[in-house]
Short mmCIF file of C-alpha atoms in Angstrom, two decimals:
data_model
loop_
_atom_site.label_atom_id
_atom_site.label_comp_id
_atom_site.label_asym_id
_atom_site.label_seq_id
_atom_site.Cartn_x
_atom_site.Cartn_y
_atom_site.Cartn_z
CA UNK B 31 0.00 0.00 0.00
CA UNK B 32 1.28 3.45 -0.90
CA UNK B 33 1.74 5.60 2.22
CA UNK B 34 0.45 8.76 0.55
CA UNK B 35 -2.75 7.02 -0.51
CA UNK B 36 -3.13 5.54 2.96
CA UNK B 37 -2.77 8.98 4.57
CA UNK B 38 -5.31 10.49 2.17
CA UNK B 39 -7.57 7.50 2.85
CA UNK B 40 -7.44 8.37 6.55
CA UNK B 41 -8.59 11.89 5.73
CA UNK B 42 -11.46 10.52 3.63
CA UNK B 43 -12.47 8.14 6.41
CA UNK B 44 -12.40 10.94 8.98
CA UNK B 45 -14.51 13.33 6.89
CA UNK B 46 -17.02 10.61 6.05
CA UNK B 47 -17.20 9.69 9.73
CA UNK B 48 -17.90 13.33 10.65
CA UNK B 49 -20.78 13.57 8.20
CA UNK B 50 -22.25 10.26 9.36
CA UNK B 51 -22.09 11.36 12.98
CA UNK B 52 -23.64 14.72 12.04
CA UNK B 53 -26.45 12.88 10.23
CA UNK B 54 -27.02 10.69 13.26
CA UNK B 55 -27.05 13.60 15.66
CA UNK B 56 -29.49 15.44 13.38
CA UNK B 57 -31.90 12.50 13.23
CA UNK B 58 -35.42 12.81 14.57
CA UNK B 59 -34.81 10.16 17.24
CA UNK B 60 -31.70 11.87 18.63
CA UNK B 61 -33.32 15.32 18.55
CA UNK B 62 -36.32 13.92 20.44
CA UNK B 63 -34.01 12.31 23.01
CA UNK B 64 -32.11 15.59 23.40
CA UNK B 65 -35.38 17.32 24.28
CA UNK B 66 -35.92 15.00 27.24
CA UNK B 67 -34.11 15.20 30.60
CA UNK B 68 -33.28 11.46 30.72
CA UNK B 69 -29.52 11.26 30.10
CA UNK B 70 -29.47 7.45 30.03
CA UNK B 71 -32.12 7.35 27.31
CA UNK B 72 -30.17 9.97 25.33
CA UNK B 73 -26.97 7.93 25.59
CA UNK B 74 -28.74 4.80 24.40
CA UNK B 75 -30.43 6.59 21.51
CA UNK B 76 -27.13 8.12 20.39
CA UNK B 77 -25.09 4.93 20.79
CA UNK B 78 -27.62 2.82 18.88
CA UNK B 79 -28.06 5.22 15.95
CA UNK B 80 -26.81 3.45 12.79
CA UNK B 81 -25.20 6.57 11.32
CA UNK B 82 -23.30 7.26 14.54
CA UNK B 83 -22.21 3.62 14.79
CA UNK B 84 -21.02 3.82 11.17
CA UNK B 85 -19.16 7.04 11.87
CA UNK B 86 -17.32 5.54 14.83
CA UNK B 87 -16.55 2.40 12.81
CA UNK B 88 -14.95 4.57 10.11
CA UNK B 89 -12.97 6.46 12.76
CA UNK B 90 -11.71 3.13 14.08
CA UNK B 91 -10.69 1.94 10.63
CA UNK B 92 -9.01 5.28 9.99
CA UNK B 93 -7.06 4.99 13.26
CA UNK B 94 -5.76 1.55 12.26
CA UNK B 95 -4.64 2.84 8.86
CA UNK B 96 -3.13 5.92 10.56
CA UNK B 97 -0.97 3.64 12.71
CA UNK B 98 0.36 2.10 9.49
CA UNK B 99 1.11 5.60 8.11
CA UNK B 100 2.90 6.69 11.29
CA UNK B 101 5.07 3.59 11.19
CA UNK B 102 6.43 4.83 7.85
CA UNK B 103 6.39 8.65 8.04
CA UNK B 104 7.41 11.31 10.53
CA UNK B 105 4.45 12.80 12.36
CA UNK B 106 5.55 16.24 11.13
CA UNK B 107 4.97 15.03 7.56
CA UNK B 108 1.86 12.92 8.14
CA UNK B 109 -0.23 15.12 10.42
CA UNK B 110 -0.44 18.21 8.18
CA UNK B 111 -2.21 16.05 5.59
CA UNK B 112 -5.11 15.97 8.02
CA UNK B 113 -5.59 19.60 6.97
CA UNK B 114 -6.96 18.32 3.67
CA UNK B 115 -9.96 17.20 5.68
CA UNK B 116 -10.96 20.86 6.01
CA UNK B 117 -11.13 21.20 2.23
CA UNK B 118 -13.05 17.98 1.76
CA UNK B 119 -15.47 18.81 4.57
CA UNK B 120 -16.05 22.26 3.09
CA UNK B 121 -16.74 20.74 -0.35
CA UNK B 122 -19.09 18.06 0.96
CA UNK B 123 -20.81 20.59 3.21
CA UNK B 124 -21.36 22.88 0.24
CA UNK B 125 -22.72 20.00 -1.85
CA UNK B 126 -25.27 19.07 0.82
CA UNK B 127 -26.43 22.64 1.30
CA UNK B 128 -24.42 23.90 4.26
CA UNK B 129 -23.59 27.59 4.28
CA UNK B 130 -20.06 28.16 3.00
CA UNK B 131 -18.93 31.76 3.30
CA UNK B 132 -16.15 33.34 1.26
CA UNK B 133 -14.11 33.88 4.42
CA UNK B 134 -14.42 30.18 5.35
CA UNK B 135 -13.40 29.16 1.83
CA UNK B 136 -10.37 31.47 1.93
CA UNK B 137 -9.32 30.03 5.26
CA UNK B 138 -9.48 26.51 3.85
CA UNK B 139 -7.42 27.61 0.84
CA UNK B 140 -4.75 28.90 3.22
CA UNK B 141 -4.74 25.56 5.04
CA UNK B 142 -4.36 23.70 1.74
CA UNK B 143 -1.48 25.98 0.74
CA UNK B 144 0.23 25.11 4.02
CA UNK B 145 -0.32 21.39 3.43
CA UNK B 146 1.22 21.76 -0.04
CA UNK B 147 4.29 23.56 1.34
CA UNK B 148 4.80 20.92 4.04
CA UNK B 149 4.30 18.00 1.66
CA UNK B 150 6.90 19.44 -0.70
CA UNK B 151 9.55 19.35 2.04
#
């Protein structure tokens, strides 16, 4: 497995996990549980939500792949690639109708420029 592709795969897994967890936390069942004072019921509703379970499963898979990446690269090279997650999350968020401001987009472009500079070293 190519280390660069593995590192980018970790970013993809992380972003996908975030959107799954967001979908789960935005579900009718979780919102209804959040409106009630019963913390135990809320915990059960959240932990049994399929989207949230899927999100945590992807995080787990990403962590395993990340261990493989860290065994081959310096952390100072690997970790900045996580910044690409900002760009991907912004793009996916835009595609699903989230508000993406010009200032937010410019900030993500700056992050991507930094990732490029670091990856070139």
